[in-house]
Amino acid sequence: MEQLTDPYEMFLISSYYYSTSESLGNNSVALVLTADFESVRLDSVLLIAWNNESNILKNVKLQRITPHNVCRWISIFMTAETLPNLNKLALSLGNMYVEIPFKLPVRKKHEVVTCVAPLFANEQWQIAIFAAHTYRRSMVAPVFELLKEYEKENYLTIQPWLRIRLLTISEQRFNPNINIEFRNQAAAQTDCLLQYKESASYITFMDLDDVLLPRLGRTYFEEFTQLFFSMPNVAFLHYTKENVRVEGGQCILVQNCLYQLNPFDYRSYNSIYKLKSYFPKQ
C-alpha cells in the first residue's frame, strides 16, 4: 500500500457497522468518503477495528462510486468484514491512525424509502413533501420550517449534509464544494442506501422535480412488488422520463407532444413514464 507522503485530502461522510448483512457480510463496516481525485492512486487504505477482546488490521480497497473523470473531487466507497461487537474503528494514514465514528443502520421496517439528494435553497415545498429521507445543505427558512412539521408527523426525515472545508487552502482560492461531481449527490444516495438497506423492502432515488405515480397498484409498494414478482431476475428498475410543461390543459414536451394532459387529473402523468429494466450480470 502506498504511504500517504503526499497531502491527499479525504473526508469521511459516514460509516456504518452491520452485525448482520446479506450483501456485505456479518460484522461488516461500510464507509462513504469524498476525496481528491489523486487519492485513487492509493488503491487501498489500512483499516483498524477493535472490540473488547482483540483487534484486526485490513487493507481495504477504495471503490469509486461513479466512473466519471471530470471533477477534481469524487465519491468513494469502502467496505470490509471486521469483528463482532465492534466498539472502535480507525483509518491508518501513514505512520498514524485517525479514529472514526460509526453508526448502526436503521432497523425499523419500512415498505418503501425514497432518498432525495442534498437540497440547495429549495422553494418547491409542494414536491418536497413526498420525500422520505431528505438531505439538506441550505434551504429557504420557511420551507425548512414546513418540512420540520412533516418530520414531526413521521412523513419524512431531514439529515444535515456536510460542507467540506480544507485546512491547507482558503475557500476563496479553491472551493471543493463546487468541484465535487454531481454536487456530491452520489455520496448522499449511497449514504441513504446504507442506512436503509437492511430495513426497507424497496429504496428509490428520485429528484424533487420528478413525478412518479403507480399504475399497477395504489402505492409504490404494490407497484414495485408486482413488477419484481413478474421479473424475478431483475436487480433494479429504472424509469425514464420526459420533461413536461402544462399550459391550459395542453401538453408541451421538449421534443414532441405525445399526450393531451388534464392539469387537474394527475393520473395522466403516468403516461410519460416508461419502464426500463436492467438485468444483473450473471
mmCIF file of C-alpha atoms in Angstrom:
data_model
loop_
_atom_site.group_PDB
_atom_site.id
_atom_site.type_symbol
_atom_site.label_atom_id
_atom_site.label_comp_id
_atom_site.label_asym_id
_atom_site.label_seq_id
_atom_site.Cartn_x
_atom_site.Cartn_y
_atom_site.Cartn_z
ATOM 1 C CA MET A 1 0.000 0.000 0.000
ATOM 2 C CA GLU A 2 1.327 3.428 -0.918
ATOM 3 C CA GLN A 3 2.151 5.620 2.065
ATOM 4 C CA LEU A 4 0.471 8.986 2.452
ATOM 5 C CA THR A 5 3.545 11.090 1.766
ATOM 6 C CA ASP A 6 1.565 13.488 -0.458
ATOM 7 C CA PRO A 7 -1.098 15.787 1.037
ATOM 8 C CA TYR A 8 -4.131 13.811 -0.115
ATOM 9 C CA GLU A 9 -7.410 15.169 1.192
ATOM 10 C CA MET A 10 -10.057 12.615 2.209
ATOM 11 C CA PHE A 11 -13.274 13.454 4.051
ATOM 12 C CA LEU A 12 -15.371 10.873 5.840
ATOM 13 C CA ILE A 13 -19.066 11.366 5.069
ATOM 14 C CA SER A 14 -20.467 8.430 7.044
ATOM 15 C CA SER A 15 -19.671 4.944 8.313
ATOM 16 C CA TYR A 16 -21.975 2.098 9.380
ATOM 17 C CA TYR A 17 -21.493 -1.171 11.223
ATOM 18 C CA TYR A 18 -23.636 -4.205 10.346
ATOM 19 C CA SER A 19 -23.737 -7.072 12.820
ATOM 20 C CA THR A 20 -25.662 -8.976 10.130
ATOM 21 C CA SER A 21 -25.927 -8.221 6.422
ATOM 22 C CA GLU A 22 -26.784 -10.443 3.476
ATOM 23 C CA SER A 23 -24.938 -8.293 0.942
ATOM 24 C CA LEU A 24 -21.894 -7.062 2.889
ATOM 25 C CA GLY A 25 -21.379 -9.972 5.271
ATOM 26 C CA ASN A 26 -21.726 -10.185 9.035
ATOM 27 C CA ASN A 27 -19.752 -7.772 11.243
ATOM 28 C CA SER A 28 -19.040 -5.545 8.255
ATOM 29 C CA VAL A 29 -18.410 -1.830 8.042
ATOM 30 C CA ALA A 30 -19.248 0.443 5.121
ATOM 31 C CA LEU A 31 -17.726 3.893 4.642
ATOM 32 C CA VAL A 32 -18.595 6.752 2.289
ATOM 33 C CA LEU A 33 -15.908 9.345 1.604
ATOM 34 C CA THR A 34 -15.319 12.350 -0.607
ATOM 35 C CA ALA A 35 -11.732 12.679 -1.741
ATOM 36 C CA ASP A 36 -9.374 14.451 -4.065
ATOM 37 C CA PHE A 37 -9.162 12.614 -7.389
ATOM 38 C CA GLU A 38 -5.471 11.897 -6.746
ATOM 39 C CA SER A 39 -6.449 9.751 -3.760
ATOM 40 C CA VAL A 40 -7.432 6.881 -6.053
ATOM 41 C CA ARG A 41 -3.705 6.284 -6.593
ATOM 42 C CA LEU A 42 -3.639 4.869 -3.064
ATOM 43 C CA ASP A 43 -5.711 1.873 -4.227
ATOM 44 C CA SER A 44 -6.321 0.840 -0.595
ATOM 45 C CA VAL A 45 -6.235 2.212 2.952
ATOM 46 C CA LEU A 46 -5.424 0.378 6.180
ATOM 47 C CA LEU A 47 -8.486 -0.111 8.391
ATOM 48 C CA ILE A 48 -8.139 -0.990 12.084
ATOM 49 C CA ALA A 49 -11.041 -2.375 14.129
ATOM 50 C CA TRP A 50 -11.308 -3.219 17.843
ATOM 51 C CA ASN A 51 -13.692 -4.990 20.162
ATOM 52 C CA ASN A 52 -13.278 -5.832 23.859
ATOM 53 C CA GLU A 53 -11.154 -8.893 23.108
ATOM 54 C CA SER A 54 -8.950 -8.201 20.080
ATOM 55 C CA ASN A 55 -8.269 -6.032 17.055
ATOM 56 C CA ILE A 56 -7.852 -6.605 13.326
ATOM 57 C CA LEU A 57 -5.993 -4.799 10.513
ATOM 58 C CA LYS A 58 -7.201 -4.901 6.913
ATOM 59 C CA ASN A 59 -6.162 -3.242 3.679
ATOM 60 C CA VAL A 60 -9.471 -2.010 2.259
ATOM 61 C CA LYS A 61 -9.820 -1.178 -1.422
ATOM 62 C CA LEU A 62 -11.059 2.268 -2.446
ATOM 63 C CA GLN A 63 -14.026 1.932 -4.803
ATOM 64 C CA ARG A 64 -15.225 4.834 -6.909
ATOM 65 C CA ILE A 65 -18.987 5.286 -6.715
ATOM 66 C CA THR A 66 -19.210 6.956 -10.139
ATOM 67 C CA PRO A 67 -16.826 6.428 -13.082
ATOM 68 C CA HIS A 68 -16.542 9.985 -14.417
ATOM 69 C CA ASN A 69 -13.153 11.660 -14.835
ATOM 70 C CA VAL A 70 -14.319 15.258 -14.977
ATOM 71 C CA CYS A 71 -14.380 16.689 -11.452
ATOM 72 C CA ARG A 72 -11.495 17.214 -9.050
ATOM 73 C CA TRP A 73 -13.410 15.703 -6.097
ATOM 74 C CA ILE A 74 -15.071 12.293 -6.239
ATOM 75 C CA SER A 75 -17.174 9.968 -4.071
ATOM 76 C CA ILE A 76 -15.577 6.785 -2.711
ATOM 77 C CA PHE A 77 -16.980 3.663 -1.042
ATOM 78 C CA MET A 78 -15.156 1.207 1.234
ATOM 79 C CA THR A 79 -16.346 -1.968 2.930
ATOM 80 C CA ALA A 80 -14.753 -4.792 4.909
ATOM 81 C CA GLU A 81 -15.690 -7.517 7.366
ATOM 82 C CA THR A 82 -14.367 -6.742 10.854
ATOM 83 C CA LEU A 83 -15.134 -8.101 14.343
ATOM 84 C CA PRO A 84 -18.227 -8.991 16.380
ATOM 85 C CA ASN A 85 -19.345 -6.314 18.848
ATOM 86 C CA LEU A 86 -17.222 -3.616 17.235
ATOM 87 C CA ASN A 87 -16.514 -0.690 19.566
ATOM 88 C CA LYS A 88 -13.711 1.246 17.841
ATOM 89 C CA LEU A 89 -12.735 1.924 14.232
ATOM 90 C CA ALA A 90 -9.830 3.817 12.669
ATOM 91 C CA LEU A 91 -8.126 4.531 9.355
ATOM 92 C CA SER A 92 -4.344 4.444 9.209
ATOM 93 C CA LEU A 93 -2.792 7.420 7.452
ATOM 94 C CA GLY A 94 0.905 6.707 7.032
ATOM 95 C CA ASN A 95 2.507 6.327 10.474
ATOM 96 C CA MET A 96 -0.573 7.417 12.405
ATOM 97 C CA TYR A 97 -4.223 6.448 12.601
ATOM 98 C CA VAL A 98 -7.366 8.512 12.899
ATOM 99 C CA GLU A 99 -10.297 7.141 14.883
ATOM 100 C CA ILE A 100 -13.584 7.493 13.017
ATOM 101 C CA PRO A 101 -17.129 7.385 14.391
ATOM 102 C CA PHE A 102 -19.635 4.864 13.090
ATOM 103 C CA LYS A 103 -23.389 4.373 13.353
ATOM 104 C CA LEU A 104 -25.768 1.452 13.162
ATOM 105 C CA PRO A 105 -28.130 1.226 10.175
ATOM 106 C CA VAL A 106 -31.857 1.802 10.576
ATOM 107 C CA ARG A 107 -33.616 -1.355 11.775
ATOM 108 C CA LYS A 108 -37.205 -0.114 11.843
ATOM 109 C CA LYS A 109 -39.057 -1.787 8.979
ATOM 110 C CA HIS A 110 -40.226 0.333 6.038
ATOM 111 C CA GLU A 111 -42.051 -0.737 2.903
ATOM 112 C CA VAL A 112 -40.559 1.988 0.670
ATOM 113 C CA VAL A 113 -37.922 4.626 1.405
ATOM 114 C CA THR A 114 -37.349 7.475 -1.048
ATOM 115 C CA CYS A 115 -33.902 9.087 -0.960
ATOM 116 C CA VAL A 116 -33.577 12.703 -2.092
ATOM 117 C CA ALA A 117 -30.105 14.172 -2.609
ATOM 118 C CA PRO A 118 -28.951 17.446 -0.959
ATOM 119 C CA LEU A 119 -31.200 20.464 -1.435
ATOM 120 C CA PHE A 120 -29.950 23.909 -2.331
ATOM 121 C CA ALA A 121 -32.260 26.811 -1.389
ATOM 122 C CA ASN A 122 -35.265 24.700 -2.307
ATOM 123 C CA GLU A 123 -38.554 26.590 -2.585
ATOM 124 C CA GLN A 124 -40.778 23.962 -4.216
ATOM 125 C CA TRP A 125 -42.236 22.635 -0.978
ATOM 126 C CA GLN A 126 -45.216 21.099 -2.805
ATOM 127 C CA ILE A 127 -42.987 18.354 -4.183
ATOM 128 C CA ALA A 128 -40.615 18.179 -1.228
ATOM 129 C CA ILE A 129 -43.283 16.636 0.998
ATOM 130 C CA PHE A 130 -43.093 13.358 -0.915
ATOM 131 C CA ALA A 131 -39.536 12.711 0.303
ATOM 132 C CA ALA A 132 -38.930 10.090 2.959
ATOM 133 C CA HIS A 133 -35.266 10.873 3.669
ATOM 134 C CA THR A 134 -34.059 14.313 2.576
ATOM 135 C CA TYR A 135 -30.527 15.708 2.724
ATOM 136 C CA ARG A 136 -30.164 19.415 3.445
ATOM 137 C CA ARG A 137 -27.180 21.709 2.988
ATOM 138 C CA SER A 138 -29.035 25.012 2.587
ATOM 139 C CA MET A 139 -32.728 25.779 2.359
ATOM 140 C CA VAL A 140 -35.083 28.751 2.484
ATOM 141 C CA ALA A 141 -36.123 29.144 6.135
ATOM 142 C CA PRO A 142 -39.943 28.911 5.671
ATOM 143 C CA VAL A 143 -39.527 25.724 3.618
ATOM 144 C CA PHE A 144 -37.290 24.190 6.261
ATOM 145 C CA GLU A 145 -39.816 25.038 8.982
ATOM 146 C CA LEU A 146 -42.570 23.416 6.919
ATOM 147 C CA LEU A 147 -40.553 20.242 6.367
ATOM 148 C CA LYS A 148 -39.837 20.054 10.092
ATOM 149 C CA GLU A 149 -43.591 19.849 10.698
ATOM 150 C CA TYR A 150 -43.822 16.892 8.324
ATOM 151 C CA GLU A 151 -40.865 15.331 10.101
ATOM 152 C CA LYS A 152 -42.718 15.603 13.426
ATOM 153 C CA GLU A 153 -45.547 13.551 11.892
ATOM 154 C CA ASN A 154 -43.035 10.913 10.674
ATOM 155 C CA TYR A 155 -43.696 11.586 6.993
ATOM 156 C CA LEU A 156 -40.023 12.265 6.322
ATOM 157 C CA THR A 157 -36.607 12.653 7.910
ATOM 158 C CA ILE A 158 -34.176 15.501 7.276
ATOM 159 C CA GLN A 159 -30.448 14.882 7.530
ATOM 160 C CA PRO A 160 -27.940 17.762 7.532
ATOM 161 C CA TRP A 161 -25.334 17.390 4.806
ATOM 162 C CA LEU A 162 -21.653 18.140 5.256
ATOM 163 C CA ARG A 163 -19.809 21.074 3.758
ATOM 164 C CA ILE A 164 -16.153 20.383 3.004
ATOM 165 C CA ARG A 165 -13.600 22.830 4.378
ATOM 166 C CA LEU A 166 -9.917 22.461 3.521
ATOM 167 C CA LEU A 167 -7.275 23.153 6.145
ATOM 168 C CA THR A 168 -4.480 23.699 3.639
ATOM 169 C CA ILE A 169 -6.086 26.285 1.348
ATOM 170 C CA SER A 170 -8.691 29.024 1.752
ATOM 171 C CA GLU A 171 -12.131 28.651 0.185
ATOM 172 C CA GLN A 172 -11.572 31.916 -1.700
ATOM 173 C CA ARG A 173 -8.712 30.284 -3.616
ATOM 174 C CA PHE A 174 -10.330 26.875 -4.112
ATOM 175 C CA ASN A 175 -13.804 25.729 -3.090
ATOM 176 C CA PRO A 176 -14.081 21.914 -3.161
ATOM 177 C CA ASN A 177 -17.870 22.043 -2.750
ATOM 178 C CA ILE A 178 -18.342 23.354 -6.288
ATOM 179 C CA ASN A 179 -15.800 20.877 -7.666
ATOM 180 C CA ILE A 180 -17.485 17.675 -6.435
ATOM 181 C CA GLU A 181 -19.102 15.566 -9.132
ATOM 182 C CA PHE A 182 -22.901 15.905 -9.195
ATOM 183 C CA ARG A 183 -22.778 18.176 -6.107
ATOM 184 C CA ASN A 184 -21.987 15.056 -4.055
ATOM 185 C CA GLN A 185 -25.376 13.535 -4.827
ATOM 186 C CA ALA A 186 -23.842 10.097 -5.378
ATOM 187 C CA ALA A 187 -22.392 10.135 -1.863
ATOM 188 C CA ALA A 188 -25.734 11.194 -0.358
ATOM 189 C CA GLN A 189 -27.639 8.479 -2.204
ATOM 190 C CA THR A 190 -25.078 5.868 -1.181
ATOM 191 C CA ASP A 191 -25.358 7.022 2.428
ATOM 192 C CA CYS A 192 -29.149 6.686 2.271
ATOM 193 C CA LEU A 193 -28.861 3.212 0.753
ATOM 194 C CA LEU A 194 -26.504 2.112 3.524
ATOM 195 C CA GLN A 195 -28.839 3.452 6.200
ATOM 196 C CA TYR A 196 -31.964 1.654 4.988
ATOM 197 C CA LYS A 197 -30.737 -1.373 3.013
ATOM 198 C CA GLU A 198 -31.388 -3.777 5.892
ATOM 199 C CA SER A 199 -34.828 -2.451 6.824
ATOM 200 C CA ALA A 200 -36.627 -1.257 3.667
ATOM 201 C CA SER A 201 -38.338 -3.566 1.203
ATOM 202 C CA TYR A 202 -37.623 -1.085 -1.607
ATOM 203 C CA ILE A 203 -35.445 2.028 -1.872
ATOM 204 C CA THR A 204 -35.989 4.653 -4.565
ATOM 205 C CA PHE A 205 -33.748 7.506 -5.692
ATOM 206 C CA MET A 206 -35.676 10.453 -7.091
ATOM 207 C CA ASP A 207 -35.208 14.160 -7.713
ATOM 208 C CA LEU A 208 -37.628 16.601 -6.159
ATOM 209 C CA ASP A 209 -38.985 17.625 -9.551
ATOM 210 C CA ASP A 210 -39.851 14.039 -10.552
ATOM 211 C CA VAL A 211 -43.484 12.914 -10.528
ATOM 212 C CA LEU A 212 -43.938 9.150 -10.412
ATOM 213 C CA LEU A 213 -47.415 7.732 -9.840
ATOM 214 C CA PRO A 214 -48.029 3.973 -9.607
ATOM 215 C CA ARG A 215 -50.107 2.310 -12.318
ATOM 216 C CA LEU A 216 -50.128 -1.306 -11.107
ATOM 217 C CA GLY A 217 -51.276 -0.575 -7.565
ATOM 218 C CA ARG A 218 -52.400 2.142 -5.217
ATOM 219 C CA THR A 219 -48.973 2.565 -3.605
ATOM 220 C CA TYR A 220 -45.298 2.364 -4.539
ATOM 221 C CA PHE A 221 -45.047 -0.836 -2.506
ATOM 222 C CA GLU A 222 -47.809 -2.527 -4.510
ATOM 223 C CA GLU A 223 -46.337 -1.273 -7.786
ATOM 224 C CA PHE A 224 -42.791 -2.448 -7.076
ATOM 225 C CA THR A 225 -43.936 -5.772 -5.614
ATOM 226 C CA GLN A 226 -45.872 -6.634 -8.761
ATOM 227 C CA LEU A 227 -43.003 -5.614 -11.028
ATOM 228 C CA PHE A 228 -40.326 -7.577 -9.193
ATOM 229 C CA PHE A 229 -42.633 -10.588 -8.828
ATOM 230 C CA SER A 230 -43.173 -10.630 -12.595
ATOM 231 C CA MET A 231 -39.417 -10.233 -13.268
ATOM 232 C CA PRO A 232 -37.613 -12.206 -10.530
ATOM 233 C CA ASN A 233 -34.161 -11.847 -12.144
ATOM 234 C CA VAL A 234 -34.263 -8.045 -12.233
ATOM 235 C CA ALA A 235 -31.904 -6.330 -9.797
ATOM 236 C CA PHE A 236 -33.372 -2.833 -10.077
ATOM 237 C CA LEU A 237 -35.790 -0.754 -12.126
ATOM 238 C CA HIS A 238 -35.164 2.481 -13.972
ATOM 239 C CA TYR A 239 -37.991 4.783 -15.038
ATOM 240 C CA THR A 240 -37.141 7.033 -17.967
ATOM 241 C CA LYS A 241 -38.893 10.376 -18.124
ATOM 242 C CA GLU A 242 -39.901 13.267 -20.332
ATOM 243 C CA ASN A 243 -39.664 16.943 -19.479
ATOM 244 C CA VAL A 244 -43.201 18.312 -19.468
ATOM 245 C CA ARG A 245 -44.806 21.716 -19.067
ATOM 246 C CA VAL A 246 -48.581 22.042 -18.823
ATOM 247 C CA GLU A 247 -50.260 25.194 -20.102
ATOM 248 C CA GLY A 248 -54.041 25.433 -20.188
ATOM 249 C CA GLY A 249 -54.521 21.681 -20.369
ATOM 250 C CA GLN A 250 -52.079 21.291 -23.287
ATOM 251 C CA CYS A 251 -49.059 19.015 -23.014
ATOM 252 C CA ILE A 252 -45.785 20.572 -24.145
ATOM 253 C CA LEU A 253 -42.807 18.193 -24.345
ATOM 254 C CA VAL A 254 -39.254 19.155 -25.162
ATOM 255 C CA GLN A 255 -39.338 17.210 -28.448
ATOM 256 C CA ASN A 256 -42.933 16.314 -29.243
ATOM 257 C CA CYS A 257 -46.301 16.123 -27.549
ATOM 258 C CA LEU A 258 -47.474 12.549 -27.132
ATOM 259 C CA TYR A 259 -50.490 13.049 -24.901
ATOM 260 C CA GLN A 260 -53.059 15.669 -24.032
ATOM 261 C CA LEU A 261 -52.843 16.189 -20.286
ATOM 262 C CA ASN A 262 -55.535 17.473 -17.991
ATOM 263 C CA PRO A 263 -53.716 19.547 -15.333
ATOM 264 C CA PHE A 264 -56.345 18.534 -12.774
ATOM 265 C CA ASP A 265 -56.020 14.799 -13.466
ATOM 266 C CA TYR A 266 -52.657 13.774 -12.010
ATOM 267 C CA ARG A 267 -53.146 10.179 -13.164
ATOM 268 C CA SER A 268 -52.423 11.325 -16.709
ATOM 269 C CA TYR A 269 -48.808 11.983 -15.734
ATOM 270 C CA ASN A 270 -48.313 8.213 -15.668
ATOM 271 C CA SER A 271 -48.280 8.124 -19.451
ATOM 272 C CA ILE A 272 -44.975 9.974 -19.714
ATOM 273 C CA TYR A 273 -43.068 7.318 -17.765
ATOM 274 C CA LYS A 274 -41.758 4.222 -19.486
ATOM 275 C CA LEU A 275 -40.365 1.275 -17.569
ATOM 276 C CA LYS A 276 -36.887 0.046 -18.449
ATOM 277 C CA SER A 277 -35.418 -2.947 -16.620
ATOM 278 C CA TYR A 278 -31.767 -3.876 -16.233
ATOM 279 C CA PHE A 279 -30.716 -7.448 -15.591
ATOM 280 C CA PRO A 280 -27.721 -8.147 -13.334
ATOM 281 C CA LYS A 281 -24.667 -9.780 -14.819
ATOM 282 C CA GLN A 282 -24.574 -13.496 -14.116
#
